[in-house]
CSV table of C-alpha atoms in Angstrom, one decimal:
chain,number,residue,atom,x,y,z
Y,8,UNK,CA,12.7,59.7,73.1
Y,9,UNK,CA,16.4,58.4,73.5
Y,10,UNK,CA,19.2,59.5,71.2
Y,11,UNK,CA,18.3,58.5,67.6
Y,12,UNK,CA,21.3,57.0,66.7
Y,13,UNK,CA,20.9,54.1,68.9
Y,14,UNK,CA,17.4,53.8,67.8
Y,15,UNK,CA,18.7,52.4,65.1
Y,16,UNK,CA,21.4,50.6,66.1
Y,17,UNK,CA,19.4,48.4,68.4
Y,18,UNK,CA,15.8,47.0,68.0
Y,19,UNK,CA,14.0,44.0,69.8
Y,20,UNK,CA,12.0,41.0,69.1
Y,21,UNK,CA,9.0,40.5,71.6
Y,22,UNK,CA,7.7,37.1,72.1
Y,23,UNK,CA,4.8,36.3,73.5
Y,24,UNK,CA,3.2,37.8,76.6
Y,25,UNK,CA,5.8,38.5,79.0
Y,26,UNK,CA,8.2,40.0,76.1
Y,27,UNK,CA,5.5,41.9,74.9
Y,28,UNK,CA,5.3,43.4,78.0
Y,29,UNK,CA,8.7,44.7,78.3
Y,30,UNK,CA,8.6,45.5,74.4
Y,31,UNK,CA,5.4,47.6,75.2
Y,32,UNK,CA,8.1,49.8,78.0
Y,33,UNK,CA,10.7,49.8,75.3
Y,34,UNK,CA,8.4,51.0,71.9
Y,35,UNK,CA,7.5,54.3,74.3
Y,36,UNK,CA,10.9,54.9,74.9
Y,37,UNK,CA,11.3,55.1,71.0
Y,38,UNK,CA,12.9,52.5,69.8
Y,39,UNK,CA,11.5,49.5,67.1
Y,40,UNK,CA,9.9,46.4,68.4
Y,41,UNK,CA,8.5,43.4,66.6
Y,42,UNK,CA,5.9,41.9,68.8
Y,43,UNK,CA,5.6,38.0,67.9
Y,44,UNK,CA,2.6,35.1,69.6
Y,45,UNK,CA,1.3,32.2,68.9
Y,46,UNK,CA,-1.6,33.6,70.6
Y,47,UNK,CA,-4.3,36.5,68.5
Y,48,UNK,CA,-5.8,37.1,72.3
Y,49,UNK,CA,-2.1,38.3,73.7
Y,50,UNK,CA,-1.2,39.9,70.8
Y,51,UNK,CA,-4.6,42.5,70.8
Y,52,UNK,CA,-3.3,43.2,74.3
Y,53,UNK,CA,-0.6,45.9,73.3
Y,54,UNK,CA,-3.0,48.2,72.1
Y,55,UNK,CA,-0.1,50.5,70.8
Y,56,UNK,CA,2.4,48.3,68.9
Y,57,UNK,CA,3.3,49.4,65.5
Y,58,UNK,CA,4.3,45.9,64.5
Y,59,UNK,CA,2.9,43.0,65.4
Y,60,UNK,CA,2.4,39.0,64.0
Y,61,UNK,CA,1.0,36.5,64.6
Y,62,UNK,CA,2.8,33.7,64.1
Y,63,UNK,CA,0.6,31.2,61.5
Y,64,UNK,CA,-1.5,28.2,62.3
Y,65,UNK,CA,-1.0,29.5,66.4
Y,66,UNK,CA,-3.7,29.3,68.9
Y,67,UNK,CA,-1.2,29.6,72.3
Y,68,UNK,CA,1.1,27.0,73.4
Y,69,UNK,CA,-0.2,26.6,76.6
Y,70,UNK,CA,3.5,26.2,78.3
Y,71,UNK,CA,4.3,23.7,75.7
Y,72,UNK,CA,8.1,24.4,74.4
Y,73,UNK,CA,7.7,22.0,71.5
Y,74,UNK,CA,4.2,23.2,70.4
Y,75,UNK,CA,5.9,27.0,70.4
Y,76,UNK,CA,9.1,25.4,68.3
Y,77,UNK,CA,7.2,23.7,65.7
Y,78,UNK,CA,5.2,26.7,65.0
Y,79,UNK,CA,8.4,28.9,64.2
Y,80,UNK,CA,9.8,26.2,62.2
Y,81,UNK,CA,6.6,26.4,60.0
Y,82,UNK,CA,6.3,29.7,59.3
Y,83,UNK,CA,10.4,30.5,59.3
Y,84,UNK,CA,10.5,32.5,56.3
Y,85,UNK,CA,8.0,34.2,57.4
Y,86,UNK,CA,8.9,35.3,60.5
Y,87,UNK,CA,12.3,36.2,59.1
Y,88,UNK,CA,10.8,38.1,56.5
Y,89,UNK,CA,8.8,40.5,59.0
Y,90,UNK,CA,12.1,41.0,61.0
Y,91,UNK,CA,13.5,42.0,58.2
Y,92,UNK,CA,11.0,44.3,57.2
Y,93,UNK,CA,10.7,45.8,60.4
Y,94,UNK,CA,13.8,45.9,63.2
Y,95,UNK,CA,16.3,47.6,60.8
Y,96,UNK,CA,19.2,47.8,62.9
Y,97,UNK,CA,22.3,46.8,63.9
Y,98,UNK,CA,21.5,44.3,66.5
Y,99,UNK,CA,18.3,42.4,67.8
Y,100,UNK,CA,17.7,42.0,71.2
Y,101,UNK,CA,15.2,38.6,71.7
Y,102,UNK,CA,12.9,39.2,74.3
Y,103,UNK,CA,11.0,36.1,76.0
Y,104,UNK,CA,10.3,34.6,79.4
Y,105,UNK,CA,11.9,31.4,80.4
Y,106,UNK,CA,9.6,29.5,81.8
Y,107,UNK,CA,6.6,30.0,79.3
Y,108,UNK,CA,5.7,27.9,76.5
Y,109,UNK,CA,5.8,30.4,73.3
Y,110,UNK,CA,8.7,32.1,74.3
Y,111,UNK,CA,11.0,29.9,76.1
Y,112,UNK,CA,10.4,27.4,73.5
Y,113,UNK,CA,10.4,29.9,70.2
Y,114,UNK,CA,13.3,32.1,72.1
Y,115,UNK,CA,16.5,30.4,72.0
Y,116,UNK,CA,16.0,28.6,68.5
Y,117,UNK,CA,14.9,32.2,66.7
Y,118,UNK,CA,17.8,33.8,68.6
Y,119,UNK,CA,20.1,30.5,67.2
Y,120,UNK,CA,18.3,31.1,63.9
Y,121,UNK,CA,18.9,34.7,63.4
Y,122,UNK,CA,22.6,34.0,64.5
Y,123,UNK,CA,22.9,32.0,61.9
Y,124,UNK,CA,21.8,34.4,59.2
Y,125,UNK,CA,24.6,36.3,60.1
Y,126,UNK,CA,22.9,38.6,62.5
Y,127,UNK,CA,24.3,40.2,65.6
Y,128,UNK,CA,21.4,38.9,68.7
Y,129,UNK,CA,21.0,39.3,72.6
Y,130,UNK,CA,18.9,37.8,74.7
Y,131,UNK,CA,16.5,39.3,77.4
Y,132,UNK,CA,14.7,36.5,79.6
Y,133,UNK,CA,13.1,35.8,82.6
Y,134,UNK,CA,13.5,33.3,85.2
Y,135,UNK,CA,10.5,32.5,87.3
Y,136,UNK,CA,10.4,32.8,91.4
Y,137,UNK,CA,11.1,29.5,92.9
Y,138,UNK,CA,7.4,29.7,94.0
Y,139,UNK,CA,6.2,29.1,90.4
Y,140,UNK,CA,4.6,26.3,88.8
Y,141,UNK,CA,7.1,22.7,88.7
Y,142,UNK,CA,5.8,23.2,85.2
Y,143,UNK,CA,7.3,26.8,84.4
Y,144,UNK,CA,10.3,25.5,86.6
Y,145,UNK,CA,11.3,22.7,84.1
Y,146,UNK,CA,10.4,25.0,81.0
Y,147,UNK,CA,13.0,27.5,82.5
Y,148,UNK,CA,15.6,24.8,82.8
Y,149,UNK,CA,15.0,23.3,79.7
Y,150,UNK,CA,14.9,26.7,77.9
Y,151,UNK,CA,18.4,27.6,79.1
Y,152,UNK,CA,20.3,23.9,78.1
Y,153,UNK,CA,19.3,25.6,74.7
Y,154,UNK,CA,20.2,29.3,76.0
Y,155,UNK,CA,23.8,28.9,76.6
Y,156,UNK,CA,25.2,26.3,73.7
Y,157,UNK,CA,23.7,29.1,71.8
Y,158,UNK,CA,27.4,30.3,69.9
Y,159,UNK,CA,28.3,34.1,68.7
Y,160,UNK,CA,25.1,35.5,71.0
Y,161,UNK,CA,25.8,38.7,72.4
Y,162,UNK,CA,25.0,40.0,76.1
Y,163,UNK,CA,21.8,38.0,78.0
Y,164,UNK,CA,20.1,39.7,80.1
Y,165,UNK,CA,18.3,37.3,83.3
Y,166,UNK,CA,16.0,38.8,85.0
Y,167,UNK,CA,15.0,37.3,88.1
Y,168,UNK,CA,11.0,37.1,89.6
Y,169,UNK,CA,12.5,36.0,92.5
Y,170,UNK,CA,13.7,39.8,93.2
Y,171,UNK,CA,10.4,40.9,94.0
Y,172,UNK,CA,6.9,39.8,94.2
Y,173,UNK,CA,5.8,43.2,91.5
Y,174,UNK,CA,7.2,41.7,87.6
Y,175,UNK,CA,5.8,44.9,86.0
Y,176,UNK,CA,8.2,46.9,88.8
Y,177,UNK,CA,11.5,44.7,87.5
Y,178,UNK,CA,10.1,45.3,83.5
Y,179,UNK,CA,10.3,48.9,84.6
Y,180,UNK,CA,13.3,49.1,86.4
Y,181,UNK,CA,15.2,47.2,83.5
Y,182,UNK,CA,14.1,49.1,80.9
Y,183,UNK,CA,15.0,52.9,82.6
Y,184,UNK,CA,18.7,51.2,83.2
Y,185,UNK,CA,19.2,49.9,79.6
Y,186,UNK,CA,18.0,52.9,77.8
Y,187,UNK,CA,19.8,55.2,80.3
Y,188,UNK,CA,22.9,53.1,79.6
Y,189,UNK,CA,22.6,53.6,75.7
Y,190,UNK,CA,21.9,56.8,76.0
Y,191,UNK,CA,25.0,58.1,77.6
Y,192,UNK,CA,27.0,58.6,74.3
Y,193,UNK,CA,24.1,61.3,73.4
Y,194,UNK,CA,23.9,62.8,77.5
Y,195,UNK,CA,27.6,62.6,78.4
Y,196,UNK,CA,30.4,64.3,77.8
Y,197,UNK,CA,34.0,65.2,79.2
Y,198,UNK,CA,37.2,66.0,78.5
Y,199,UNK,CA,38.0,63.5,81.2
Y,200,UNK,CA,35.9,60.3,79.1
Y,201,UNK,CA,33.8,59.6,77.2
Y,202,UNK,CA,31.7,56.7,75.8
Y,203,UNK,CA,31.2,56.2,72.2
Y,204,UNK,CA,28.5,54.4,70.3
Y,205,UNK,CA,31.1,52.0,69.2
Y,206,UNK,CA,32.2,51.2,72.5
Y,207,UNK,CA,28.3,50.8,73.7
Y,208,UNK,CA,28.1,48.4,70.7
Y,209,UNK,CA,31.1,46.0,71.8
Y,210,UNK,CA,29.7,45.7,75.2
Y,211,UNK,CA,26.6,44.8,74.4
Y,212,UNK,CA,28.0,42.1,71.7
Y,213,UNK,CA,30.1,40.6,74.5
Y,214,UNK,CA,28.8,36.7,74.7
Y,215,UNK,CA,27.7,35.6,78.3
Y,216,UNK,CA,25.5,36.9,81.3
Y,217,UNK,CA,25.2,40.5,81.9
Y,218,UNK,CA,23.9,43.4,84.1
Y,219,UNK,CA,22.9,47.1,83.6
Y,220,UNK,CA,22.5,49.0,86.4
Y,221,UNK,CA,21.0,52.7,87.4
Y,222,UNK,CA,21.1,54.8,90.2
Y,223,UNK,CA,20.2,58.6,90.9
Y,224,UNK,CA,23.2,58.8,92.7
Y,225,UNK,CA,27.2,57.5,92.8
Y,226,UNK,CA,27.5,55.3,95.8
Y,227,UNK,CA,29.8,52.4,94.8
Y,228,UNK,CA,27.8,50.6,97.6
Y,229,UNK,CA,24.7,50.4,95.0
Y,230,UNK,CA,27.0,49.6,92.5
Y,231,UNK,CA,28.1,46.4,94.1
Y,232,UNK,CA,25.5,45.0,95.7
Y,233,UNK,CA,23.2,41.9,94.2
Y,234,UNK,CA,20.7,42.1,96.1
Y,235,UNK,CA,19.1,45.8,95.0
Y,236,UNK,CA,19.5,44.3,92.0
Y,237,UNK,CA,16.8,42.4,89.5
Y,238,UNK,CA,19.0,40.2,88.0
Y,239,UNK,CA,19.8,36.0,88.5
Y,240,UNK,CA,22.7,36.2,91.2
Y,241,UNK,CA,26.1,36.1,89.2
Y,242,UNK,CA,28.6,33.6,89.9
Y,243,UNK,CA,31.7,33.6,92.1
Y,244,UNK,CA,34.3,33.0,89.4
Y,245,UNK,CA,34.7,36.7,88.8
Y,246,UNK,CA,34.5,36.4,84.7
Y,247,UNK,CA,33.9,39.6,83.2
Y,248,UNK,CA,34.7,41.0,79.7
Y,249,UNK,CA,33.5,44.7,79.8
Y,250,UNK,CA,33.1,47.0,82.6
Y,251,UNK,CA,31.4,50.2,80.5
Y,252,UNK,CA,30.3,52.6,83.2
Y,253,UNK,CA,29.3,56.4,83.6
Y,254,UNK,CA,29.8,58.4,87.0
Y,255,UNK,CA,30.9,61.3,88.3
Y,256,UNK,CA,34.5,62.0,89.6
Y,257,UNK,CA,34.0,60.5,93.2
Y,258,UNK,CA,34.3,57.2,91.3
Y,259,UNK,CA,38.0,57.8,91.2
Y,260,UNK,CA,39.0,54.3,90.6
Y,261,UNK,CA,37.5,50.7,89.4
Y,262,UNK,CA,39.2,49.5,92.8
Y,263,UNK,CA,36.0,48.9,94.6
Y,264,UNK,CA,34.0,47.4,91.4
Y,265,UNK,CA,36.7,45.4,90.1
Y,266,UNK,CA,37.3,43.9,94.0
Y,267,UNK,CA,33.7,42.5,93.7
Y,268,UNK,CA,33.3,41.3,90.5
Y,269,UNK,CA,36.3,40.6,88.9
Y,270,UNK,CA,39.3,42.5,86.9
Y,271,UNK,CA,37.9,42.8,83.1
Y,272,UNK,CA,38.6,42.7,80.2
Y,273,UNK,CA,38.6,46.5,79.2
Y,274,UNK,CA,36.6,49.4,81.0
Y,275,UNK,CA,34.7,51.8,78.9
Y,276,UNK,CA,34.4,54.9,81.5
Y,277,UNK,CA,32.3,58.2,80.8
Y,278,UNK,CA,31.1,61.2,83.6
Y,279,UNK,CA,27.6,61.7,84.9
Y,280,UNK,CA,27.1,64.1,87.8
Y,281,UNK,CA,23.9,62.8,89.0
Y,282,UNK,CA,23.7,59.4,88.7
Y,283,UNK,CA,25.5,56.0,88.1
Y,284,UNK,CA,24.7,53.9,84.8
Y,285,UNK,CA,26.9,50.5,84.7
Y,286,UNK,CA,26.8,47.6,81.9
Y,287,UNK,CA,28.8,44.4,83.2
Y,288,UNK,CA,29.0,42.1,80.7
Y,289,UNK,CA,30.6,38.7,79.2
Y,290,UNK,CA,30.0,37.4,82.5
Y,291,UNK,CA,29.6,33.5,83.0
Y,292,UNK,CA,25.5,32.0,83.0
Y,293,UNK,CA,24.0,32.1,86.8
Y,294,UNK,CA,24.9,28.1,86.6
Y,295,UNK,CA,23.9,28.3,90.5
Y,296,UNK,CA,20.5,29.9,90.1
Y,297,UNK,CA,19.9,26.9,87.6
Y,298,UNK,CA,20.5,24.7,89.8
Y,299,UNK,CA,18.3,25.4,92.4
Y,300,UNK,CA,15.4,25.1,89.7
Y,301,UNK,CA,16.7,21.4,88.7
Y,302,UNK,CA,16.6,20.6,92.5
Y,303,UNK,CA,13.1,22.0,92.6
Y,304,UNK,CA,11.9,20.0,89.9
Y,305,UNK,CA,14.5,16.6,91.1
Y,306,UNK,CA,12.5,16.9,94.4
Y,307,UNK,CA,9.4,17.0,93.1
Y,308,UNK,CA,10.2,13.9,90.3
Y,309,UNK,CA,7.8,11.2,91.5
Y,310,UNK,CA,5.2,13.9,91.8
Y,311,UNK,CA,5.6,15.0,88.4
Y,312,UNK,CA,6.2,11.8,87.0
Y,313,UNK,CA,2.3,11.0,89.1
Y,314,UNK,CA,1.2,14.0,87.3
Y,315,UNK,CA,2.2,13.6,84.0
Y,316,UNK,CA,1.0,9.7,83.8
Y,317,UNK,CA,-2.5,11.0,84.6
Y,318,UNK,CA,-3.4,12.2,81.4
Y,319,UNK,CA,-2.3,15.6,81.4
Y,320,UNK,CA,-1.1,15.6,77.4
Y,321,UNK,CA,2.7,16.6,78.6
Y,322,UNK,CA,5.7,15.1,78.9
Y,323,UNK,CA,9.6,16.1,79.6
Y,324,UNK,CA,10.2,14.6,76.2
Y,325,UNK,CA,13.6,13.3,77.7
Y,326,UNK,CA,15.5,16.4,78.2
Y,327,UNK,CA,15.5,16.8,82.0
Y,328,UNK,CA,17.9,14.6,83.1
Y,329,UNK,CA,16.9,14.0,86.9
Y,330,UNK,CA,19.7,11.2,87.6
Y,331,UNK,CA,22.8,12.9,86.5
Y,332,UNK,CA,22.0,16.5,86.7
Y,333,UNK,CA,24.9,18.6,84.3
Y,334,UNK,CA,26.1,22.4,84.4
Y,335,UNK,CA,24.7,24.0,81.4
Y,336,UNK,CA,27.3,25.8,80.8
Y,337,UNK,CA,29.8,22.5,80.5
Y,338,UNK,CA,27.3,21.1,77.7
Y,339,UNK,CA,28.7,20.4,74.7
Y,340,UNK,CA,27.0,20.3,71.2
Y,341,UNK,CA,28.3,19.7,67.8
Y,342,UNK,CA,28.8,23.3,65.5
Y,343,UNK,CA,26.0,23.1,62.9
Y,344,UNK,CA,26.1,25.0,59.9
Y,345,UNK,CA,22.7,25.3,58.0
Y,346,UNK,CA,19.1,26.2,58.6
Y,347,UNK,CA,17.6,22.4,58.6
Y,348,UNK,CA,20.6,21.6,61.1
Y,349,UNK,CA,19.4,24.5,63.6
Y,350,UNK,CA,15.4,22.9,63.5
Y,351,UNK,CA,16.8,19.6,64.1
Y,352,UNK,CA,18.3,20.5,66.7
Y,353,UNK,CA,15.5,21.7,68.7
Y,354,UNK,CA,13.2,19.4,67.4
């Protein structure tokens, strides 16, 4: 079990089945998860959660965002209530894949809600392999206009199916880096530097993409490179807020990070002999990886449009603008400031 401490500064909120599978990885390593579904049959599959619901009037939302979204409008107070009641900490970490229905469609509007109520919320999501469905391709799109208008969110974490044909393998690789990186305040220590949980908490508050990285050893190789990574490639602008890393004295100066990725904000720096743990974060949204989903799903349009005219019960509901395709990230939305203005919104 990690350092107790942070246990109880950070807890997560699964939803539905591919959240539930990384909140399964994250309950053995001790810390609180909520597990939340539309769906009775997903939920029964994590045979060891200690708190699960089952969000009301649910039966799935068979990939459809605005089913998922009407449900957690519905039962609101409800679902805030057994947040409440169970993830007492600090900050919540939302947990839901992109291109789904009960997640991508109940994730950003229950992280905007909880934002709202005054809490402190990250988001960890999953974009789906350019191989996937043009149906889990538009969800994902969709799902991240939302994401990133999203104001006062801390650190999102994007992990990418397109890293490697094994999900459970990035789950698992994701979960060993972000528990190793909040456990360093409890493992490291040196008169050199050192990390303290209120450092660890600023850098995970830090609005924007972000990274966490871990490796047995210190090679500032690993460090730098993308593609032994799992996350959505980062951009080129070389925005970066916090650079909070632990490794041992070979790492003798930011040079070779900082060349890479950008000169940051502040650098929270602590010693490990054996192995390098890095958080990057504040960086800007993988705006390129998003677009290569909209041009999947622009060159696919007629098909789509074929598909969904042939009695399929779907539609795009207007959102996915194939004709004048936008950054996400240069979006604009009015501030709102109450609960009924946050459902209308999505709705």
């Amino acid at each position: 079990m990690n350092n107790e401490l942070m246990n109880n500064k950070i807890g997560f909120v699964a939803i539905g089945q591919a959240g539930g599978n990384i909140g399964q990885l994250l309950e053995k390593k001790g810390y609180s998860v909520l597990y939340l579904n539309t769906s009775k049959e997903d939920l029964e599959t994590i045979k060891d959660g200690k708190y699960k619901y089952h969000i009301t009037g649910g039966e799935g939302c068979n990939k459809d965002r605005h089913k998922a979204k009407k449900l957690i409008v519905d039962d609101f107070n409800n679902i805030l209530t057994k947040i409440d009641d169970t993830v007492k900490t600090d900050m919540l970490f939302v947990i839901f894949s992109a291109g789904g229905g009960t997640g991508s469609g109940a994730g950003p509007m229950l992280t905007d809600m909880l934002v709202s109520e005054g809490r402190e919320v990250g988001v960890i999501t999953i974009v789906p392999a350019m191989t996937e469905s043009l149906k889990t391709q538009v969800n994902a799109y969709e799902c991240f206009q939302e994401l990133v208008n999203i104001e006062n969110s801390g650190n999102c974490f994007i992990l990418d199916n397109e890293k490697s044909k094994d999900k459970l393998t990035i789950n698992a690789i994701f979960v060993n880096a972000l528990c190793a990186f909040l456990d360093i305040p409890n493992k490291y220590h040196s008169k050199k530097g050192n990390i303290d949980i209120a450092e660890i908490m600023e850098s995970l508050k830090a609005h924007g993409m972000a990274c966490v990285s871990q490796f047995p050893d210190t090679e500032v190789a690993k460090l730098v490179d993308q593609d032994k990574n799992i996350y959505a490639p980062m951009e080129s602008d070389k925005v970066i807020k916090y650079i909070t890393i632990s490794a041992n004295e070979s790492l003798a100066n930011m040079q070779d990070i900082t060349t890479v990725y950008g000169e940051p904000w502040d650098v929270f720096r602590a010693y490990s002999p054996k192995e390098s743990i890095m958080l990057m974060s504040g960086l800007s949204y993988p705006v390129n990886r998003l677009d290569k989903i909209h041009h999947k799903v622009e060159d696919n349009k007629d098909s789509i449009i074929k598909n969904l005219s042939s009695g399929m019960g779907t539609s795009l509901t207007g959102s996915f603008d194939f004709l004048t395709p936008a950054k996400p990230t240069e979006k604009k939305v009015e501030k709102v400031h109450s609960r009924d203005d946050i459902f209308k919104k999505y709705l």
